Amino acid sequence: MLKVNNLKVKYGVIEAVRGIDFEVKAGEIVTIIGANGAGKTSTLSAIFNLVKKEGTVRFVEGDISKLSTDKIVKHGMALVPEGRRIFINLTVEENLKIGAYTNEENYENLKEEMFRLFPRLKQKRNNYGGSLSGGEQQMLAIARALMSEPKMLVLDEPSLGLAPIIVKDLFGILVDLNKNDDVTILLVEQNAAAALKIADRAYVMENGSLVMEDDAKALLASDEIKKKYLGG
Ligand code: ATP
């Protein structure tokens, strides 16, 4: 579904992404794990054309390397950005409405669908984004992205700053979305343990390069990964 070839991102002399190749097949949950500064966010920003890049990105057979971000969203890929970036001065419903900008005719149906997936958001539909807890804000960021009815959902560090029990709930919702609603998922995470538990396949990013690729279960059992990313 997504195929990335020789992707490079440079900020002046800093090479944040050094010619990486990876793919996500339809129906998979794929994770890219790596430490702070490894180049994960830059990779996602490059896929969505939010930063200057070199290389090619193909999505569902088409070359999207040169498309603007809103066209990429219209092609069926949605980003849940690092730090959630919800609108704190707008209500839950207003945040969802913004997420439906490519899809306004379906707004009411999609909103009800989101309230089914995230009952907490239904309870808080008229509350301001800024008044929600961290976990609720992350749910809102995911629901907002889903309002474009993506084939593929791309998430940048959704677990950041959340308590382990909330991460477990949230990742459970991602698994449900993948299984029940056929949403393919690319998940970028520093929380390797949580990400590897729900992923089918995984890549490990270090210093702008992908240094390992395997089934998520195999990486979870690997001594090297345990030592480096799972706290021994
Ligand atoms: P994080 O978990 O902090 O998001 P990351 O793995 O996503 O880390 P990136 O944010 O992609 O990593 O950063 C990769 C490298 O590029 C880092 O060395 C970072 O300091 C640098 N970098 C990122 N954004 C910029 C920018 N706008 N200008 C200059 N350097 C940047």
Coordinates of N, CA and C and ligand atoms in Angstrom, one line a residue:
M1 N 0.8 -1.2 0.0 CA 0.0 0.0 0.0 C 0.9 1.3 0.0
L2 N 1.9 1.3 0.9 CA 2.9 2.4 0.9 C 4.2 1.9 0.6
K3 N 4.9 2.5 -0.3 CA 6.3 2.0 -0.6 C 7.2 3.3 -0.7
V4 N 8.2 3.3 0.2 CA 9.1 4.4 0.3 C 10.5 4.0 -0.2
N5 N 11.1 4.7 -1.2 CA 12.4 4.4 -1.7 C 13.4 5.5 -1.6
N6 N 14.5 5.2 -1.1 CA 15.7 6.1 -1.0 C 15.3 7.5 -0.5
L7 N 14.5 7.5 0.6 CA 14.0 8.7 1.2 C 15.1 9.4 2.0
K8 N 15.3 10.7 1.6 CA 16.3 11.5 2.3 C 15.7 12.8 2.8
V9 N 16.1 13.2 4.0 CA 15.7 14.6 4.5 C 16.9 15.2 5.1
K10 N 17.2 16.4 4.6 CA 18.3 17.2 5.2 C 17.8 18.5 5.7
Y11 N 18.4 18.9 6.9 CA 18.2 20.3 7.4 C 19.5 20.9 7.4
G12 N 19.8 21.7 6.3 CA 21.2 22.3 6.2 C 22.1 21.1 6.1
V13 N 23.1 21.1 7.0 CA 24.1 20.0 7.0 C 23.7 18.8 7.7
I14 N 22.6 18.9 8.5 CA 22.1 17.7 9.2 C 21.4 16.7 8.3
E15 N 21.8 15.5 8.2 CA 21.1 14.5 7.5 C 20.2 13.7 8.4
A16 N 18.9 14.1 8.5 CA 18.0 13.5 9.4 C 17.5 12.1 9.0
V17 N 17.4 12.0 7.6 CA 17.0 10.7 7.1 C 17.9 10.4 5.9
R18 N 18.6 9.2 6.0 CA 19.7 9.0 5.0 C 19.4 7.9 4.0
G19 N 18.4 8.1 3.2 CA 18.1 7.2 2.1 C 17.5 5.9 2.6
I20 N 16.3 5.9 3.2 CA 15.7 4.7 3.7 C 14.7 4.1 2.7
D21 N 14.5 2.8 2.8 CA 13.5 2.1 2.0 C 12.6 1.3 3.0
F22 N 11.3 1.4 2.8 CA 10.4 0.5 3.6 C 9.1 0.5 3.0
E23 N 8.3 -0.5 3.4 CA 6.9 -0.6 2.9 C 5.9 -1.1 3.9
V24 N 4.7 -0.7 3.7 CA 3.6 -1.2 4.5 C 2.6 -1.8 3.6
K25 N 2.2 -3.1 3.8 CA 1.3 -3.7 3.0 C -0.2 -3.5 3.5
A26 N -1.1 -3.6 2.6 CA -2.5 -3.4 3.0 C -2.9 -4.4 4.1
G27 N -3.5 -3.8 5.1 CA -4.0 -4.6 6.2 C -3.0 -4.7 7.4
E28 N -1.8 -4.3 7.2 CA -0.7 -4.5 8.2 C -0.8 -3.4 9.3
I29 N -0.2 -3.7 10.4 CA 0.2 -2.7 11.4 C 1.7 -2.8 11.4
V30 N 2.4 -1.7 10.9 CA 3.8 -1.6 10.9 C 4.3 -0.5 11.8
T31 N 5.4 -0.8 12.6 CA 5.9 0.2 13.4 C 7.4 0.5 13.1
I32 N 7.7 1.8 13.2 CA 9.1 2.2 13.2 C 9.5 2.7 14.6
I33 N 10.4 1.9 15.2 CA 10.8 2.3 16.6 C 12.2 2.9 16.5
G34 N 12.5 3.7 17.5 CA 13.8 4.4 17.5 C 13.8 5.4 18.6
A35 N 15.1 5.8 19.0 CA 15.2 6.8 20.1 C 14.8 8.2 19.6
N36 N 14.7 9.1 20.5 CA 14.5 10.5 20.3 C 15.6 11.0 19.3
G37 N 15.2 11.6 18.2 CA 16.2 12.2 17.3 C 16.7 11.2 16.2
A38 N 16.1 10.0 16.2 CA 16.6 9.0 15.2 C 16.1 9.4 13.8
G39 N 15.1 10.2 13.6 CA 14.6 10.6 12.3 C 13.2 10.2 12.0
K40 N 12.5 9.7 13.0 CA 11.2 9.2 12.7 C 10.2 10.2 12.3
T41 N 10.1 11.3 13.0 CA 9.2 12.4 12.7 C 9.6 13.0 11.3
S42 N 10.8 13.1 11.0 CA 11.3 13.6 9.7 C 10.8 12.7 8.6
T43 N 10.8 11.4 8.8 CA 10.3 10.4 7.8 C 8.9 10.7 7.5
L44 N 8.1 10.8 8.6 CA 6.6 11.0 8.4 C 6.4 12.4 7.7
S45 N 7.1 13.4 8.2 CA 6.9 14.7 7.6 C 7.2 14.7 6.1
A46 N 8.2 13.9 5.7 CA 8.6 13.8 4.3 C 7.5 13.1 3.5
I47 N 7.0 12.0 4.1 CA 5.9 11.3 3.4 C 4.7 12.2 3.1
F48 N 4.4 13.1 4.0 CA 3.3 14.0 3.8 C 3.7 15.3 3.2
N49 N 4.9 15.3 2.7 CA 5.4 16.6 2.1 C 5.3 17.8 2.9
L50 N 5.6 17.6 4.2 CA 5.6 18.8 5.1 C 7.1 19.3 5.3
V51 N 8.0 18.6 4.8 CA 9.4 19.1 4.7 C 10.0 18.7 3.3
K52 N 11.1 19.4 2.9 CA 11.7 19.1 1.6 C 12.4 17.7 1.7
K53 N 12.3 16.9 0.6 CA 12.9 15.6 0.7 C 13.4 15.2 -0.7
E54 N 14.1 14.1 -0.7 CA 14.5 13.4 -1.9 C 14.0 12.0 -1.8
G55 N 13.8 11.3 -3.0 CA 13.3 9.9 -2.9 C 11.8 9.8 -3.4
T56 N 11.3 8.6 -3.5 CA 10.0 8.4 -4.0 C 9.1 7.8 -2.9
V57 N 7.8 8.2 -3.0 CA 6.8 7.6 -2.1 C 5.6 7.2 -3.0
R58 N 5.3 5.9 -3.0 CA 4.2 5.4 -3.7 C 3.1 5.0 -2.7
F59 N 1.9 5.3 -3.1 CA 0.8 5.0 -2.2 C -0.4 4.4 -3.0
V60 N -0.8 3.2 -2.8 CA -1.8 2.5 -3.6 C -1.5 2.7 -5.1
E61 N -0.3 2.3 -5.5 CA 0.1 2.2 -6.9 C 0.5 3.6 -7.5
G62 N 0.0 4.7 -6.9 CA 0.4 6.0 -7.5 C 1.6 6.6 -6.8
D63 N 2.3 7.5 -7.6 CA 3.5 8.2 -7.0 C 2.9 9.5 -6.4
I64 N 3.1 9.6 -5.1 CA 2.5 10.8 -4.4 C 3.7 11.7 -3.9
S65 N 4.9 11.4 -4.4 CA 6.1 12.1 -3.9 C 5.9 13.6 -4.1
K66 N 5.2 14.1 -5.1 CA 5.2 15.5 -5.4 C 3.9 16.1 -5.0
L67 N 3.0 15.4 -4.5 CA 1.6 15.9 -4.2 C 1.7 16.8 -2.9
S68 N 0.7 17.8 -2.9 CA 0.6 18.6 -1.7 C 0.0 17.7 -0.6
T69 N 0.1 18.2 0.7 CA -0.4 17.4 1.8 C -1.9 17.2 1.7
D70 N -2.6 18.2 1.3 CA -4.1 17.9 1.3 C -4.5 16.9 0.2
K71 N -3.7 16.9 -0.9 CA -4.0 15.9 -1.9 C -3.7 14.5 -1.4
I72 N -2.6 14.4 -0.7 CA -2.2 13.1 -0.1 C -3.3 12.6 0.8
V73 N -3.9 13.5 1.6 CA -5.0 13.1 2.5 C -6.2 12.7 1.7
K74 N -6.4 13.4 0.6 CA -7.5 13.0 -0.3 C -7.3 11.6 -0.9
H75 N -6.0 11.2 -1.1 CA -5.7 9.9 -1.6 C -5.9 8.8 -0.6
G76 N -6.1 9.2 0.7 CA -6.5 8.1 1.6 C -5.5 7.9 2.7
M77 N -4.6 8.8 3.0 CA -3.6 8.6 4.1 C -3.8 9.8 5.0
A78 N -3.9 9.5 6.3 CA -4.1 10.6 7.3 C -3.0 10.5 8.4
L79 N -2.6 11.7 8.8 CA -1.5 11.8 9.8 C -2.1 12.2 11.2
V80 N -1.7 11.5 12.2 CA -1.9 12.0 13.6 C -0.6 12.5 14.1
P81 N -0.4 13.8 14.1 CA 0.9 14.4 14.3 C 1.4 14.2 15.8
E82 N 2.7 14.3 15.9 CA 3.4 14.3 17.2 C 2.8 15.5 18.1
G83 N 2.5 15.2 19.3 CA 2.0 16.3 20.2 C 0.5 16.6 19.9
R84 N -0.2 15.7 19.2 CA -1.6 15.7 19.0 C -2.1 16.9 18.1
R85 N -1.7 18.1 18.5 CA -2.1 19.3 17.7 C -3.6 19.5 17.5
I86 N -4.3 19.2 18.5 CA -5.8 19.4 18.4 C -6.0 20.9 18.7
F87 N -7.2 21.4 18.4 CA -7.4 22.8 18.6 C -8.0 23.0 20.0
I88 N -7.3 23.6 20.9 CA -7.7 23.6 22.3 C -8.8 24.6 22.5
N89 N -9.0 25.6 21.7 CA -10.1 26.6 21.8 C -11.4 26.2 21.1
L90 N -11.4 25.0 20.5 CA -12.6 24.5 19.8 C -13.1 23.3 20.5
T91 N -14.4 23.0 20.4 CA -15.0 21.9 21.1 C -14.6 20.6 20.3
V92 N -14.9 19.5 21.0 CA -14.6 18.2 20.4 C -15.3 18.1 19.0
E93 N -16.6 18.5 19.0 CA -17.3 18.4 17.7 C -16.6 19.3 16.6
E94 N -16.2 20.5 17.0 CA -15.6 21.4 16.1 C -14.3 20.9 15.6
N95 N -13.5 20.2 16.4 CA -12.3 19.6 16.0 C -12.6 18.5 15.0
L96 N -13.6 17.7 15.2 CA -14.0 16.7 14.2 C -14.4 17.2 12.9
K97 N -15.1 18.4 13.0 CA -15.6 19.0 11.7 C -14.4 19.4 10.9
I98 N -13.4 19.9 11.5 CA -12.2 20.3 10.7 C -11.5 19.1 10.1
G99 N -11.5 18.0 10.8 CA -11.0 16.7 10.2 C -11.7 16.2 9.0
A100 N -13.0 16.7 8.9 CA -13.8 16.2 7.8 C -13.8 17.2 6.6
Y101 N -12.8 18.0 6.5 CA -12.8 19.1 5.5 C -12.7 18.5 4.1
T102 N -12.2 17.3 3.9 CA -12.2 16.7 2.6 C -13.5 15.9 2.3
N103 N -14.3 15.9 3.3 CA -15.4 14.9 3.3 C -16.7 15.4 4.0
E104 N -17.0 16.7 3.7 CA -18.0 17.4 4.5 C -19.4 16.7 4.4
E105 N -19.7 16.2 3.2 CA -21.0 15.6 3.0 C -21.3 14.4 4.0
N106 N -20.2 13.8 4.4 CA -20.3 12.6 5.3 C -20.2 13.0 6.8
Y107 N -20.1 14.3 7.1 CA -19.7 14.7 8.5 C -20.6 14.1 9.5
E108 N -21.9 14.1 9.4 CA -22.8 13.7 10.5 C -22.6 12.2 10.7
N109 N -22.6 11.4 9.6 CA -22.4 9.9 9.8 C -21.1 9.6 10.4
L110 N -20.0 10.3 9.9 CA -18.7 10.0 10.4 C -18.6 10.3 11.9
K111 N -19.2 11.5 12.3 CA -19.1 11.9 13.7 C -19.7 10.8 14.6
E112 N -20.9 10.3 14.2 CA -21.5 9.3 15.0 C -20.7 8.0 15.0
E113 N -20.0 7.7 13.9 CA -19.1 6.6 13.9 C -17.9 6.8 14.9
M114 N -17.4 8.0 15.0 CA -16.3 8.3 15.9 C -16.8 8.2 17.4
F115 N -18.1 8.6 17.6 CA -18.6 8.6 18.9 C -18.9 7.1 19.4
R116 N -19.1 6.2 18.4 CA -19.2 4.8 18.7 C -17.8 4.2 19.0
L117 N -16.8 4.6 18.3 CA -15.5 4.2 18.5 C -14.9 4.7 19.8
F118 N -15.2 6.0 20.1 CA -14.6 6.7 21.3 C -15.8 7.3 22.1
P119 N -16.4 6.4 22.9 CA -17.5 6.9 23.7 C -17.2 8.1 24.6
R120 N -15.9 8.2 25.1 CA -15.5 9.3 25.9 C -15.7 10.7 25.2
L121 N -15.4 10.6 23.9 CA -15.6 11.8 23.1 C -17.0 12.2 22.9
K122 N -17.9 11.3 22.9 CA -19.3 11.6 22.8 C -19.8 12.3 24.1
Q123 N -19.3 11.8 25.3 CA -19.6 12.4 26.5 C -19.2 13.9 26.6
K124 N -18.0 14.1 25.9 CA -17.4 15.4 26.0 C -17.5 16.2 24.7
R125 N -18.6 15.9 23.9 CA -18.7 16.5 22.6 C -18.7 18.0 22.6
N126 N -19.2 18.6 23.7 CA -19.3 20.1 23.7 C -18.2 20.7 24.5
N127 N -17.3 19.9 25.0 CA -16.1 20.5 25.8 C -15.0 21.0 24.9
Y128 N -14.3 21.9 25.4 CA -13.1 22.4 24.6 C -12.0 21.4 24.6
G129 N -11.3 21.3 23.5 CA -10.2 20.4 23.4 C -9.2 20.6 24.5
G130 N -9.0 21.8 24.9 CA -8.0 22.1 25.9 C -8.4 21.6 27.3
S131 N -9.6 21.2 27.5 CA -10.1 20.7 28.8 C -10.0 19.2 28.9
L132 N -9.6 18.6 27.8 CA -9.6 17.1 27.8 C -8.3 16.6 28.5
S133 N -8.3 15.4 29.0 CA -7.0 14.8 29.5 C -6.1 14.4 28.3
G134 N -4.9 14.1 28.6 CA -3.9 13.7 27.5 C -4.4 12.6 26.7
G135 N -5.0 11.6 27.3 CA -5.5 10.4 26.6 C -6.7 10.8 25.7
E136 N -7.6 11.6 26.2 CA -8.7 12.0 25.5 C -8.3 12.9 24.3
Q137 N -7.3 13.7 24.5 CA -6.8 14.6 23.4 C -6.2 13.7 22.3
Q138 N -5.5 12.6 22.7 CA -5.0 11.7 21.7 C -6.1 11.0 20.9
M139 N -7.1 10.6 21.7 CA -8.3 10.0 21.0 C -8.9 11.0 20.0
L140 N -9.0 12.2 20.4 CA -9.6 13.3 19.5 C -8.7 13.4 18.3
A141 N -7.4 13.4 18.5 CA -6.5 13.6 17.3 C -6.6 12.4 16.4
I142 N -6.8 11.2 16.9 CA -7.0 10.0 16.0 C -8.4 10.1 15.3
A143 N -9.4 10.5 16.1 CA -10.8 10.6 15.5 C -10.8 11.7 14.4
R144 N -10.1 12.8 14.7 CA -10.1 13.8 13.7 C -9.4 13.3 12.4
A145 N -8.3 12.6 12.5 CA -7.7 12.0 11.3 C -8.6 11.0 10.6
L146 N -9.4 10.2 11.4 CA -10.3 9.2 10.8 C -11.4 9.9 10.0
M147 N -11.7 11.1 10.3 CA -12.8 11.8 9.6 C -12.6 11.9 8.1
S148 N -11.3 11.8 7.7 CA -11.1 11.8 6.2 C -11.3 10.4 5.6
E149 N -11.7 9.4 6.4 CA -11.9 8.0 6.0 C -10.7 7.5 5.3
P150 N -9.5 7.5 6.0 CA -8.3 7.0 5.4 C -8.2 5.5 5.2
K151 N -7.5 5.1 4.2 CA -7.2 3.7 4.0 C -6.0 3.4 5.0
M152 N -5.2 4.4 5.2 CA -4.0 4.2 6.0 C -3.9 5.4 7.0
L153 N -3.7 5.0 8.3 CA -3.6 5.9 9.4 C -2.1 5.9 9.8
V154 N -1.5 7.1 9.9 CA -0.1 7.2 10.2 C 0.0 8.0 11.5
L155 N 0.6 7.4 12.6 CA 0.6 8.0 13.9 C 2.1 8.3 14.4
D156 N 2.3 9.5 14.8 CA 3.6 9.9 15.3 C 3.6 10.0 16.8
E157 N 4.2 9.0 17.5 CA 4.3 8.9 18.9 C 3.0 9.1 19.7
P158 N 2.0 8.4 19.4 CA 0.7 8.6 20.1 C 0.8 8.3 21.6
S159 N 1.8 7.5 22.0 CA 1.8 7.2 23.5 C 2.5 8.3 24.3
L160 N 3.1 9.2 23.7 CA 4.0 10.2 24.4 C 3.2 10.9 25.5
G161 N 3.7 10.8 26.7 CA 3.2 11.5 27.9 C 1.9 10.9 28.5
L162 N 1.6 9.7 28.0 CA 0.4 9.0 28.6 C 0.8 7.9 29.5
A163 N -0.1 7.7 30.5 CA 0.1 6.6 31.5 C 0.0 5.2 30.8
P164 N 0.7 4.2 31.3 CA 0.7 2.9 30.6 C -0.7 2.3 30.4
I165 N -1.6 2.5 31.3 CA -2.9 2.0 31.2 C -3.7 2.6 30.1
I166 N -3.5 4.0 29.9 CA -4.1 4.7 28.8 C -3.5 4.3 27.5
V167 N -2.2 4.0 27.4 CA -1.5 3.6 26.2 C -2.1 2.2 25.8
K168 N -2.4 1.4 26.8 CA -2.9 0.1 26.5 C -4.3 0.2 25.8
D169 N -5.1 1.1 26.4 CA -6.5 1.3 25.9 C -6.4 1.8 24.4
L170 N -5.5 2.8 24.3 CA -5.4 3.5 23.0 C -4.9 2.5 21.9
F171 N -3.9 1.7 22.2 CA -3.4 0.8 21.3 C -4.4 -0.3 21.0
G172 N -5.2 -0.6 22.0 CA -6.3 -1.6 21.7 C -7.3 -1.0 20.7
I173 N -7.5 0.2 20.7 CA -8.4 0.9 19.7 C -7.8 0.8 18.3
L174 N -6.5 1.0 18.3 CA -5.8 0.9 17.0 C -5.9 -0.5 16.4
V175 N -5.8 -1.5 17.3 CA -5.9 -2.9 16.8 C -7.3 -3.2 16.3
D176 N -8.3 -2.7 17.0 CA -9.7 -2.8 16.6 C -9.9 -2.1 15.2
L177 N -9.4 -1.0 15.1 CA -9.6 -0.2 13.8 C -9.0 -1.0 12.7
N178 N -7.8 -1.6 12.9 CA -7.1 -2.4 11.9 C -7.9 -3.7 11.6
K179 N -8.4 -4.4 12.6 CA -9.1 -5.6 12.4 C -10.5 -5.4 11.8
N180 N -11.3 -4.5 12.5 CA -12.7 -4.4 12.2 C -13.0 -3.4 11.0
D181 N -12.2 -2.4 10.9 CA -12.5 -1.4 9.9 C -11.5 -1.3 8.8
D182 N -10.5 -2.3 8.8 CA -9.7 -2.4 7.6 C -8.7 -1.2 7.4
V183 N -8.4 -0.6 8.5 CA -7.5 0.5 8.4 C -6.0 0.0 8.5
T184 N -5.2 0.3 7.5 CA -3.8 -0.1 7.6 C -3.1 1.0 8.5
I185 N -2.1 0.5 9.3 CA -1.5 1.5 10.3 C 0.0 1.5 10.2
L186 N 0.5 2.7 10.1 CA 2.0 3.0 10.3 C 2.1 3.8 11.6
L187 N 2.9 3.2 12.5 CA 3.0 3.7 13.9 C 4.4 4.0 14.2
V188 N 4.8 5.2 14.5 CA 6.1 5.6 14.8 C 6.2 5.8 16.3
E189 N 7.1 5.1 17.0 CA 7.1 5.1 18.5 C 8.5 5.0 19.1
Q190 N 8.6 5.8 20.2 CA 9.8 5.5 21.1 C 9.5 4.4 22.1
N191 N 8.2 4.2 22.4 CA 7.7 3.2 23.3 C 7.7 1.9 22.5
A192 N 8.9 1.3 22.4 CA 9.1 0.1 21.6 C 8.2 -1.1 22.1
A193 N 8.2 -1.2 23.4 CA 7.5 -2.4 24.0 C 6.0 -2.4 23.6
A194 N 5.4 -1.2 23.8 CA 3.9 -1.1 23.4 C 3.7 -1.3 21.9
A195 N 4.6 -0.7 21.1 CA 4.4 -0.7 19.7 C 4.6 -2.1 19.1
L196 N 5.6 -2.8 19.6 CA 5.9 -4.1 19.1 C 4.8 -5.1 19.4
K197 N 4.2 -4.9 20.6 CA 3.1 -5.8 21.0 C 1.9 -5.8 20.0
I198 N 1.6 -4.7 19.4 CA 0.5 -4.6 18.5 C 0.8 -4.7 17.0
A199 N 2.1 -4.6 16.7 CA 2.5 -4.5 15.3 C 2.7 -5.9 14.7
D200 N 2.5 -6.0 13.3 CA 2.8 -7.2 12.6 C 4.3 -7.2 12.3
R201 N 4.8 -6.1 11.7 CA 6.2 -6.0 11.4 C 6.8 -4.7 11.9
A202 N 8.1 -4.7 12.0 CA 8.7 -3.5 12.6 C 10.1 -3.2 11.9
Y203 N 10.4 -1.9 11.9 CA 11.7 -1.4 11.5 C 12.3 -0.7 12.7
V204 N 13.6 -0.7 12.8 CA 14.3 0.0 13.8 C 15.1 1.1 13.2
M205 N 14.9 2.3 13.6 CA 15.6 3.5 13.1 C 16.7 4.0 14.0
E206 N 17.9 4.2 13.5 CA 19.0 4.8 14.3 C 19.7 5.8 13.4
N207 N 20.0 7.0 13.9 CA 20.7 8.0 13.1 C 20.3 8.1 11.7
G208 N 19.1 8.2 11.4 CA 18.6 8.4 10.1 C 18.5 7.2 9.2
S209 N 18.9 6.0 9.7 CA 18.9 4.8 8.8 C 18.0 3.8 9.5
L210 N 17.4 2.9 8.6 CA 16.7 1.7 9.2 C 17.7 0.6 9.3
V211 N 18.0 0.2 10.5 CA 19.1 -0.8 10.8 C 18.6 -2.2 11.0
M212 N 17.3 -2.4 11.1 CA 16.8 -3.7 11.3 C 15.3 -3.8 10.8
E213 N 14.9 -5.0 10.4 CA 13.5 -5.1 10.0 C 13.2 -6.6 10.3
D214 N 12.0 -6.8 10.9 CA 11.6 -8.2 11.2 C 10.1 -8.2 11.6
D215 N 9.6 -9.4 11.8 CA 8.3 -9.6 12.4 C 8.4 -8.9 13.8
A216 N 7.3 -8.3 14.3 CA 7.4 -7.6 15.5 C 7.7 -8.5 16.7
K217 N 7.1 -9.7 16.6 CA 7.3 -10.7 17.7 C 8.8 -11.1 17.8
A218 N 9.4 -11.3 16.6 CA 10.8 -11.7 16.6 C 11.7 -10.5 17.3
L219 N 11.3 -9.3 16.9 CA 12.1 -8.2 17.5 C 11.9 -8.1 19.0
L220 N 10.6 -8.4 19.4 CA 10.3 -8.3 20.9 C 11.1 -9.4 21.6
A221 N 11.5 -10.5 21.0 CA 12.2 -11.5 21.6 C 13.7 -11.4 21.4
S222 N 14.2 -10.4 20.6 CA 15.6 -10.3 20.3 C 16.4 -9.7 21.4
D223 N 17.5 -10.3 21.8 CA 18.3 -9.8 22.9 C 18.8 -8.4 22.6
E224 N 19.2 -8.1 21.4 CA 19.7 -6.8 21.1 C 18.6 -5.7 21.3
I225 N 17.4 -6.0 20.8 CA 16.3 -5.1 21.0 C 15.9 -4.9 22.5
K226 N 15.9 -6.1 23.2 CA 15.6 -6.0 24.6 C 16.6 -5.1 25.3
K227 N 17.9 -5.3 25.0 CA 18.9 -4.5 25.7 C 18.8 -3.0 25.3
K228 N 18.6 -2.7 24.0 CA 18.6 -1.3 23.6 C 17.3 -0.6 23.8
Y229 N 16.2 -1.3 23.6 CA 14.9 -0.5 23.5 C 13.9 -1.0 24.5
L230 N 14.1 -2.1 25.2 CA 13.1 -2.6 26.1 C 13.6 -2.6 27.6
G231 N 14.6 -1.8 27.8 CA 15.0 -1.7 29.2 C 15.6 -3.0 29.8
G232 N 16.3 -3.7 28.9 CA 17.0 -5.0 29.3 C 15.9 -6.0 29.4
Ligands
ATP1 P1 11.5 12.7 18.2 O1 11.2 11.5 18.9 O2 12.2 13.8 19.0 O3 10.4 13.2 17.3 P2 12.6 11.6 15.8 O4 13.2 10.3 15.7 O5 11.3 11.8 15.3 O6 12.7 12.2 17.2 P3 13.4 13.8 14.1 O7 12.5 14.8 14.9 O8 13.0 13.4 12.8 O9 13.7 12.5 15.0 O10 14.9 14.5 14.1 C1 16.0 13.8 13.4 C2 17.2 14.8 13.4 O11 16.9 16.0 12.7 C3 17.5 15.3 14.8 O12 18.9 15.4 14.9 C4 16.9 16.6 14.9 O13 17.6 17.4 15.8 C5 17.0 17.1 13.5 N1 15.9 18.0 13.1 C6 14.6 17.8 13.2 N2 13.9 18.8 12.7 C7 14.8 19.8 12.4 C8 14.6 21.1 11.9 N3 13.4 21.6 11.6 N4 15.8 21.8 11.7 C9 17.0 21.3 12.0 N5 17.2 20.0 12.4 C10 16.1 19.3 12.7

